[in-house]
Short mmCIF file of C-alpha atoms and ligand atoms in Angstrom, two decimals:
data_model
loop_
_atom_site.label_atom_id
_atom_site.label_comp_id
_atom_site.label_asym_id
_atom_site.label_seq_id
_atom_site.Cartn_x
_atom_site.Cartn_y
_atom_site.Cartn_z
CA UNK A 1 -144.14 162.76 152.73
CA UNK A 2 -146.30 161.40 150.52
CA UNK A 3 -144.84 159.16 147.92
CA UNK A 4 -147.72 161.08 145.16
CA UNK A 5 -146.35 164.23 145.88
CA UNK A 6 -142.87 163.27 145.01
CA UNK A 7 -141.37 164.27 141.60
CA UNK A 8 -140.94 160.68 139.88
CA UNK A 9 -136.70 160.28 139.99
CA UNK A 10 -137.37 160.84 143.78
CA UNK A 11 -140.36 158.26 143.89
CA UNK A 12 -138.39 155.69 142.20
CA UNK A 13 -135.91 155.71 145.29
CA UNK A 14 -138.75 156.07 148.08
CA UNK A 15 -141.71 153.24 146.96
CA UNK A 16 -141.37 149.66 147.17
CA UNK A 17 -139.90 149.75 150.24
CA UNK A 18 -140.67 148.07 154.29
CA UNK A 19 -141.74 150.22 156.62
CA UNK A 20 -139.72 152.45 158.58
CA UNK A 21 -139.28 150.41 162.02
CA UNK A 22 -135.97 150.18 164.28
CA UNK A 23 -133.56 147.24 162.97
CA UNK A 24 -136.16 146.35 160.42
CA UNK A 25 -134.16 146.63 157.18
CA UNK A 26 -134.06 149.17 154.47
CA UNK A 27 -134.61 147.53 151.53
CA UNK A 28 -137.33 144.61 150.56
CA UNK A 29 -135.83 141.06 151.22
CA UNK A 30 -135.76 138.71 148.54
CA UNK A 31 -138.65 136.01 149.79
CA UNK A 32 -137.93 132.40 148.04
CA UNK A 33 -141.26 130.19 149.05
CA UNK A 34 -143.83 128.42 146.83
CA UNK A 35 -146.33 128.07 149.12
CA UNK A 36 -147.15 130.29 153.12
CA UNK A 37 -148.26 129.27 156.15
CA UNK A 38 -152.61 128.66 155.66
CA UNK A 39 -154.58 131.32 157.65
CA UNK A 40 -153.58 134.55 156.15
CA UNK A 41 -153.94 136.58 153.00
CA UNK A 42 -151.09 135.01 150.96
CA UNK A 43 -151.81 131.46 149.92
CA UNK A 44 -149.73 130.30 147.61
CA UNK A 45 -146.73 131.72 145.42
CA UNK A 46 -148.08 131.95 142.12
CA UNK A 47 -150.21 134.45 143.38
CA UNK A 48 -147.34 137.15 144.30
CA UNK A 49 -144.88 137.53 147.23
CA UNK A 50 -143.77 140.80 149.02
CA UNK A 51 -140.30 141.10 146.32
CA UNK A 52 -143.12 141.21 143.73
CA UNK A 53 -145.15 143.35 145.20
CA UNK A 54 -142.26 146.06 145.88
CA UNK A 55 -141.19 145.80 142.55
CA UNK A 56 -144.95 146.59 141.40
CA UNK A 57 -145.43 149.05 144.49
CA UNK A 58 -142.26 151.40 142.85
CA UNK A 59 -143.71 151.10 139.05
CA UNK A 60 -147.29 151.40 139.61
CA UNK A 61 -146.48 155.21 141.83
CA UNK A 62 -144.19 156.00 138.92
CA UNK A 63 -147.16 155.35 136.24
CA UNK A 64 -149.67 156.95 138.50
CA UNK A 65 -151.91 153.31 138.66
CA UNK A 66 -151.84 149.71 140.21
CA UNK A 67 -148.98 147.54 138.49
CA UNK A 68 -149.01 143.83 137.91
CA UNK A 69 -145.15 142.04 136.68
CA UNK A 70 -145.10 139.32 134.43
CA UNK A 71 -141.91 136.77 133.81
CA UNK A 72 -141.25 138.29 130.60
CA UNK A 73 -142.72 141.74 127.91
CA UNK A 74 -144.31 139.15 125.76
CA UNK A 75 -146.37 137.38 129.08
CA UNK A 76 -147.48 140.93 129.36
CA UNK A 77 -148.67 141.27 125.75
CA UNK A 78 -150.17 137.61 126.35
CA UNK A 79 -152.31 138.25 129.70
CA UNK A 80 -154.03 141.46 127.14
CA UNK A 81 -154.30 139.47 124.37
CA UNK A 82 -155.31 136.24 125.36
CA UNK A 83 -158.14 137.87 127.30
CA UNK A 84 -159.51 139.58 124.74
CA UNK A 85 -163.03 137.55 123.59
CA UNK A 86 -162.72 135.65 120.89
CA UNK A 87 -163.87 137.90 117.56
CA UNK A 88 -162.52 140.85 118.87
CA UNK A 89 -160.73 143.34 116.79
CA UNK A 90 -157.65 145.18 117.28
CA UNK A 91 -156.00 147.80 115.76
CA UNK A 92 -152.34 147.94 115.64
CA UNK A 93 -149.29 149.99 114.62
CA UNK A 94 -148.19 148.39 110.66
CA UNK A 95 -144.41 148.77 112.34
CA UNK A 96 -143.83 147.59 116.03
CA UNK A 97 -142.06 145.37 118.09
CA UNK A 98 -142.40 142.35 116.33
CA UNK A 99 -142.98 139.51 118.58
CA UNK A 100 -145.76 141.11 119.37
CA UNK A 101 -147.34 141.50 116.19
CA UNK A 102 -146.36 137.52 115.74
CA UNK A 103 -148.16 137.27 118.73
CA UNK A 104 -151.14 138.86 117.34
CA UNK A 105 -151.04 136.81 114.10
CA UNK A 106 -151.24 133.61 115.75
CA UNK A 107 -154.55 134.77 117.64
CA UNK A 108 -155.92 135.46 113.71
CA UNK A 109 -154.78 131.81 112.95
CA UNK A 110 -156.43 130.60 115.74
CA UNK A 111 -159.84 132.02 114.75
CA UNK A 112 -159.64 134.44 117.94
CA UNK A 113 -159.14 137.85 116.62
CA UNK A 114 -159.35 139.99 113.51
CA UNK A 115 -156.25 142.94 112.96
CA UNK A 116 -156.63 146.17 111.75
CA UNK A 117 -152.90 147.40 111.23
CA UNK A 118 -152.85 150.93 110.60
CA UNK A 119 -150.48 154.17 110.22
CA UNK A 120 -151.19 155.27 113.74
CA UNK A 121 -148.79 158.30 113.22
CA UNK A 122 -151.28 158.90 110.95
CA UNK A 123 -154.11 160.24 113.19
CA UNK A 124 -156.75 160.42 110.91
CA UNK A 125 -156.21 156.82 109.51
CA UNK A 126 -155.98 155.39 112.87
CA UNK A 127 -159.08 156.94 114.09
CA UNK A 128 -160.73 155.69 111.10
CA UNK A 129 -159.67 151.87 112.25
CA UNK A 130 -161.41 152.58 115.21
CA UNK A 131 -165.14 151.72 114.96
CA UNK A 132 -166.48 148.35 116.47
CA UNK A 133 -162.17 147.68 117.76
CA UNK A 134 -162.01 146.23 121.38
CA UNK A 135 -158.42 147.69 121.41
CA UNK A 136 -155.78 149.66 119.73
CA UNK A 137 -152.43 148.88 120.46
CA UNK A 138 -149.50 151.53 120.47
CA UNK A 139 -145.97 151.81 120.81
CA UNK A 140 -144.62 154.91 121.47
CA UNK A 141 -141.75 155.44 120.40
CA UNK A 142 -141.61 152.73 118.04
CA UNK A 143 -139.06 149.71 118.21
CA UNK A 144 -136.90 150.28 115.94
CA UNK A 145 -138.30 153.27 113.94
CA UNK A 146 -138.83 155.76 116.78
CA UNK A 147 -142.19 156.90 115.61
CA UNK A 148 -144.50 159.03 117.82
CA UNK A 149 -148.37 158.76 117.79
CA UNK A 150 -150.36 161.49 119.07
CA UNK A 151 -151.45 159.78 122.16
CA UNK A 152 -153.61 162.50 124.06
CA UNK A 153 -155.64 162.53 120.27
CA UNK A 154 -155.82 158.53 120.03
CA UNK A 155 -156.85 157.74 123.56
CA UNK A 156 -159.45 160.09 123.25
CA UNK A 157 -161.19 158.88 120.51
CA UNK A 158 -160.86 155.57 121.55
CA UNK A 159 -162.48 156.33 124.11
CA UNK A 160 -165.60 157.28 122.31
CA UNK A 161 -165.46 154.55 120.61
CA UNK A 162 -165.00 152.28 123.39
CA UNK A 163 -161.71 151.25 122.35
CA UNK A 164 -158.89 150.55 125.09
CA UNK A 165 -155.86 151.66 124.66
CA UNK A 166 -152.34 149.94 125.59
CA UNK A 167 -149.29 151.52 125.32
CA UNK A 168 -145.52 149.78 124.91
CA UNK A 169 -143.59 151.99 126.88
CA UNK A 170 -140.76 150.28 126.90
CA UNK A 171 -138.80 152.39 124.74
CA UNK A 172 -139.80 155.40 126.53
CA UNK A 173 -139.55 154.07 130.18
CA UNK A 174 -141.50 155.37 133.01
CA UNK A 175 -139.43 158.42 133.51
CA UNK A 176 -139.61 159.18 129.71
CA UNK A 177 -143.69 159.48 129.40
CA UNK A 178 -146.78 158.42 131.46
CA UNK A 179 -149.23 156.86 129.14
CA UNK A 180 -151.99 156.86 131.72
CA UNK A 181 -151.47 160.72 131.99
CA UNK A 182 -152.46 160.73 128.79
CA UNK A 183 -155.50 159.07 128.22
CA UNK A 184 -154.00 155.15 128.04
CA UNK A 185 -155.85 152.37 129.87
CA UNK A 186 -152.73 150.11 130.43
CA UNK A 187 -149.15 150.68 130.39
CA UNK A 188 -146.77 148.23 129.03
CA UNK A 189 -142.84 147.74 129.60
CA UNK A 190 -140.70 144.90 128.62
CA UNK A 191 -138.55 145.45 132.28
CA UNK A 192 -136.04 143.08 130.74
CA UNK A 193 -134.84 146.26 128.87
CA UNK A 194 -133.99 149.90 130.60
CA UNK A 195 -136.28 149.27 133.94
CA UNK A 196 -133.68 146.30 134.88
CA UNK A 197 -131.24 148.32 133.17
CA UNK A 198 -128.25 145.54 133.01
CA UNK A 199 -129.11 142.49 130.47
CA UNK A 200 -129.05 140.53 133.32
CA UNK A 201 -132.82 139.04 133.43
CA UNK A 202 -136.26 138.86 131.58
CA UNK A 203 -139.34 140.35 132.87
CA UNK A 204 -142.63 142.64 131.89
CA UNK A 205 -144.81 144.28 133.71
CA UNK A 206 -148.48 146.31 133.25
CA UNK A 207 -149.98 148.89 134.79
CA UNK A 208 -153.52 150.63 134.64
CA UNK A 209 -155.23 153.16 136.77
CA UNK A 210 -158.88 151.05 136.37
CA UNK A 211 -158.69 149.19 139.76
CA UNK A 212 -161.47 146.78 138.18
CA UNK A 213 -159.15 145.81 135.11
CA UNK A 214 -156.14 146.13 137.40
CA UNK A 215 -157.70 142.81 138.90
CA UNK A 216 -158.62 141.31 135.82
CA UNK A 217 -154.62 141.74 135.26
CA UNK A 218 -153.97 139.88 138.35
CA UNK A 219 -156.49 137.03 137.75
CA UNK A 220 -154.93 136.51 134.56
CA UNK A 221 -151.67 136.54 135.92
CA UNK A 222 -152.45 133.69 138.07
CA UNK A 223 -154.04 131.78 135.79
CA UNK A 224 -151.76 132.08 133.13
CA UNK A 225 -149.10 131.32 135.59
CA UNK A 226 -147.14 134.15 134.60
CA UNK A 227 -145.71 135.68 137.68
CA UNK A 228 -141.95 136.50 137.54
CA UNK A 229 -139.54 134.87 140.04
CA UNK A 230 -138.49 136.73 143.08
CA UNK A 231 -134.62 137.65 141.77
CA UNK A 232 -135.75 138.70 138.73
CA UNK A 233 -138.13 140.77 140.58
CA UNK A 234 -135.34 141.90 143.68
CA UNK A 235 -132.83 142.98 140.67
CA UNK A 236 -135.75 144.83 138.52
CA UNK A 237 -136.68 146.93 141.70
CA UNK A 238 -132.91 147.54 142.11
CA UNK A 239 -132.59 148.57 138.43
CA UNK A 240 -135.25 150.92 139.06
CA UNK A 241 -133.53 152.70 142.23
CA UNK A 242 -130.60 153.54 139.26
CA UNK A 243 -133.01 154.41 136.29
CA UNK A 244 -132.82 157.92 136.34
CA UNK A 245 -129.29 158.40 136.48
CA UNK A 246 -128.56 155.46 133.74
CA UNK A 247 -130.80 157.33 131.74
CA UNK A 248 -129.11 160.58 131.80
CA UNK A 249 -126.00 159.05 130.63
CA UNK A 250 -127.65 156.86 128.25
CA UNK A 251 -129.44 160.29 126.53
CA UNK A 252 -126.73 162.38 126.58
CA UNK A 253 -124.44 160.14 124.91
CA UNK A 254 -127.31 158.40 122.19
CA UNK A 255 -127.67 162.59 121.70
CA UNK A 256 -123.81 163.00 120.55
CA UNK A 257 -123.79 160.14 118.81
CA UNK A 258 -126.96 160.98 116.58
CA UNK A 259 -125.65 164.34 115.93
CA UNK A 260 -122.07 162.68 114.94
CA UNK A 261 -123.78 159.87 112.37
CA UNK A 262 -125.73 162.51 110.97
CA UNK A 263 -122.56 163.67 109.35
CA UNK A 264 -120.78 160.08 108.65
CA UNK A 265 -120.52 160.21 105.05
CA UNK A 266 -121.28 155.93 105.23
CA UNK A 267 -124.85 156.89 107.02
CA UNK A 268 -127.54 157.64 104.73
CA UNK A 269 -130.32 158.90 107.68
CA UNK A 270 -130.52 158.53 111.66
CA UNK A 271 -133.12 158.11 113.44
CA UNK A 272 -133.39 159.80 116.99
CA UNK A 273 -135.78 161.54 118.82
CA UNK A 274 -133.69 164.61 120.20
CA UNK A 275 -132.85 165.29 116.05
CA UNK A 276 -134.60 168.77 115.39
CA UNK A 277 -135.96 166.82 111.88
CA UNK A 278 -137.28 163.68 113.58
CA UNK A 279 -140.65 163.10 111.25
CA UNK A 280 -142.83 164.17 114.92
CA UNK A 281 -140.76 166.44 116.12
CA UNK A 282 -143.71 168.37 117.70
CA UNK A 283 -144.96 165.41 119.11
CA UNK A 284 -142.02 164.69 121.00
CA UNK A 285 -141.61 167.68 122.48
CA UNK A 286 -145.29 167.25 124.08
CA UNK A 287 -145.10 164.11 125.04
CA UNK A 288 -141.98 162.80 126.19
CA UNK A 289 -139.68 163.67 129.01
CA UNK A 290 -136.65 162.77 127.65
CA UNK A 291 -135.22 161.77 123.89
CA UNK A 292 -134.34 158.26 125.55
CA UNK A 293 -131.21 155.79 124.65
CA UNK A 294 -131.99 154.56 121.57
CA UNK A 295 -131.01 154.81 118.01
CA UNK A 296 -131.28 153.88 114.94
CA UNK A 297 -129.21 154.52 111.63
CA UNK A 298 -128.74 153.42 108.12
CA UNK A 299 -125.14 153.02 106.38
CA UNK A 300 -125.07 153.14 102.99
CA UNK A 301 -125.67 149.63 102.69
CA UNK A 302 -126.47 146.13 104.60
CA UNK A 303 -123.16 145.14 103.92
CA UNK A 304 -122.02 147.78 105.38
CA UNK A 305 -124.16 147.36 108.06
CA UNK A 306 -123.08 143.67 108.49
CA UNK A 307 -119.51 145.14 108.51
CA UNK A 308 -120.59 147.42 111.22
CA UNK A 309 -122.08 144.38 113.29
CA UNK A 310 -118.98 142.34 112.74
CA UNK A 311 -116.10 144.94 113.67
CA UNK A 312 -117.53 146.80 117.09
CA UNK A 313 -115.13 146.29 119.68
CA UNK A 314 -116.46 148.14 122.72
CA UNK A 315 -120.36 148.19 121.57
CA UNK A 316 -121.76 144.42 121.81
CA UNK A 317 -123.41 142.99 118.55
CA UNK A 318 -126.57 141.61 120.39
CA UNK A 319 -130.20 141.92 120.70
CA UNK A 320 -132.06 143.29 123.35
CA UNK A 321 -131.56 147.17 124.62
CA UNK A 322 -131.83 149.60 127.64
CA UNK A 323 -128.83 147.62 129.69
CA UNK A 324 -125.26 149.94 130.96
CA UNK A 325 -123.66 148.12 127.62
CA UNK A 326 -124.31 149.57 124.17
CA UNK A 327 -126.06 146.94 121.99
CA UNK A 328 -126.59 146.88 118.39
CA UNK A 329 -127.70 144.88 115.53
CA UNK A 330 -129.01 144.96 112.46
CA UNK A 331 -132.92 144.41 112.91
CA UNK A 332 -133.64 143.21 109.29
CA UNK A 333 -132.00 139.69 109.78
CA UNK A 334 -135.14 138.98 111.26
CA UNK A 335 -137.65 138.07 108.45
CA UNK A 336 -140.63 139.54 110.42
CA UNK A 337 -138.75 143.18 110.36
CA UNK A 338 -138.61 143.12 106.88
CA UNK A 339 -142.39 142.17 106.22
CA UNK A 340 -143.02 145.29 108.80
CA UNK A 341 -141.34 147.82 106.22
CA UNK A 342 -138.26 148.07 108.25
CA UNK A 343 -135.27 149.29 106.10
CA UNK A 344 -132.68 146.69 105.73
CA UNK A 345 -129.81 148.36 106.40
CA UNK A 346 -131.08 150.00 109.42
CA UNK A 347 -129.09 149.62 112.38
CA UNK A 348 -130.23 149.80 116.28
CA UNK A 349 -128.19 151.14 118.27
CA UNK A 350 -128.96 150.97 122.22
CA UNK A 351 -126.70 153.10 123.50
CA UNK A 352 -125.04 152.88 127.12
CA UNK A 353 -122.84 154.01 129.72
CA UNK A 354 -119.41 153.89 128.33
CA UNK A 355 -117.75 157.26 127.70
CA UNK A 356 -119.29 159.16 124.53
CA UNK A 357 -115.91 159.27 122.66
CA UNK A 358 -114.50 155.28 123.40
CA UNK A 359 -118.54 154.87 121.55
CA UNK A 360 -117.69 157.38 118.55
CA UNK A 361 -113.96 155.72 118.49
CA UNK A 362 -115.51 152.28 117.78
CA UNK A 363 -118.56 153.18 115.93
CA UNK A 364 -116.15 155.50 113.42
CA UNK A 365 -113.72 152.72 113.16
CA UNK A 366 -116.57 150.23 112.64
CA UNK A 367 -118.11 151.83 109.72
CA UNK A 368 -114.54 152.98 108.31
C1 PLP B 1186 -138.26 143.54 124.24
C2 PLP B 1186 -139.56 144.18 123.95
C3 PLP B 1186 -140.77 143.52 124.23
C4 PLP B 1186 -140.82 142.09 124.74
O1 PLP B 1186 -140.35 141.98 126.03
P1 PLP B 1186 -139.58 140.65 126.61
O2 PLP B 1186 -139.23 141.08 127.98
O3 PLP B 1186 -138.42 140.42 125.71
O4 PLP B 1186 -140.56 139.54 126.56
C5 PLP B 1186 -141.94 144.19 123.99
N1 PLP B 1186 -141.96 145.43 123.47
C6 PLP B 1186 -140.82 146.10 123.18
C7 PLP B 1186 -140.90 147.48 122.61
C8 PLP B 1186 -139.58 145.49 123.41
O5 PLP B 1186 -138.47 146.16 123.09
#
């Protein structure tokens, strides 16, 4: 069978794999080796090895394109950005993951790039950025607000403007939406967070269905020596094997505990994007395969927030998201939240595999 014909929970177990040949084994060994034997078409290691390339064999069949990994999200963000020519514009969500607005500020310091943040739930505002932009960045859903762009709408009028599109999918994961399906140019996912699926590594990775840009990804890969090492890579492809049924958990139990904080009387609004009033409800609905793991509320105050942070038992106060262990912090005790509009009190809440009522049990107590 064809791995294209596959629905994508059953690709993500069937790609990425060595071929099918008596005692040969099952499953892609880990290769450890900085350099190959000369003569044949792998030369050295920061060019790739065969771990890489099954981990990048499994995501790029999942996001219907050629996939390149990275040692980390942010040297994802970097190989786009940094090869972007210098005076190029970009248009950006005003709320996103903030590293990598940070990341985009520093190109502006440098004299590389001009921004254009704009609403880009907004459609009409962010079409209006548009004109003379090399690229419009999205996020979809947002980290931490959950917002949903119309991407089908944005793609295709950055497309008539010339404008390429990227898409953080990390949120989402591959299984959640395909961004390529939908007009996108490139793909993003920090795999550090739901791909890996266990908080026990870094990693990024990009895919696009353009095979010419696809190698412009690689060569910048290489050069900016960015290629993620071969554990990282073995455990990513394993986390992958286990991302659909992680993620079933994961939504069911982010979906009871949305409905529950809705009627906390210490939570002033949750965020979620299986709640029947989430702000792009419609949106949602024709975009996205799944409502996803994440969550994020607001007590009735940071201090109560803090207090929330400080008195979680089972639920880990921590950064980071998408791993078997619920997570949760309070993103506005990072400065660069707060510039980005992001309420104070507001609490995310990456929700795991742990049984739906130990999470209520400690989250109830927690805000008590
Ligand atoms: C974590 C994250 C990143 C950065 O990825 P790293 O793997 O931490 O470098 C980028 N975008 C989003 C939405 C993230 O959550």
């Amino acid at each position: 069978m064809h791995p294209d014909s596959l629905r994508r929970e059953s690709m993500l177990i069937a790609t990425g794999r060595p071929p099918r040949i008596p005692a040969g084994p099952v499953n892609q060994p880990l290769v450890l080796t900085s350099t190959f034997h000369a003569g044949g078409e792998r030369v050295y290691g920061r060019d790739g090895n065969d771990t890489v390339d099954a981990f990048e064999a499994a995501l790029g069949a999942v996001e219907g394109g050629g996939a390149t990994a990275f040692s980390s999200g942010m040297a994802a963000s970097t190989a786009l950005i940094e090869g972007l020519p210098v005076g190029s514009v970009v248009v950006l969500p005003t709320t996103f993951y903030n590293f990598n607005r940070t990341l985009l500020d520093k190109q502006v310091e440098l004299g590389r790039l001009s921004l254009r943040p704009a609403d880009v739930t907004d459609t009409d505002t962010a079409i209006a950025a548009l004109p003379q932009a090399s690229l419009l960045w999205l996020e979809l859903p947002t980290n931490p607000m959950l917002a949903v762009p119309d991407l089908p709408a944005l793609t295709a009028a950055a497309r008539q403007h010339g404008v390429r599109t990227v898409v953080d999918a990390t949120l989402a994961t591959p299984l959640g939406i395909r961004p390529l399906e939908h007009g996108a140019d490139v793909v993003m996912h920090s795999a550090t967070k739901w791909i890996a699926g266990h908080s026990d590594l870094v990693m990024g990775v990009l895919a696009t269905a353009d095979p010419a840009l696809d190698e412009q990804i690689k060569v910048r890969r290489n050069l900016t020596g960015a290629l993620p090492g071969g554990l990282e890579s073995f455990l990513a492809l394993r986390g992958l094997r286990t991302l659909s049924v992680r993620l079933e958990r994961a939504c069911a139990n982010a979906a009871e505990l949305a409905r529950r904080l809705e009627d906390h009387p210490a939570v002033r609004r949750v965020r979620y994007l299986g709640l029947p009033d989430h702000p792009h409800a419609d949106r949602v609905k024709a975009l996205l395969d799944n409502h996803g793991g994440l969550l994020s509320f607001e007590p009735d105050s940071v201090q109560r927030a803090e207090q929330v942070c400080d008195r979680v038992r089972l639920i880990t106060h921590a950064t980071s998201l998408g791993g078997v262990e619920s997570l949760l912090e309070r993103r506005g005790r990072y400065p660069g939240e707060l510039q980005q509009q992001t309420p104070a009190e507001l609490l995310r809440l990456s929700v795991g595999l742990e049984h739906v009522e130990d999470l209520w049990a400690d989250l109830d107590q927690a805000l008590a």
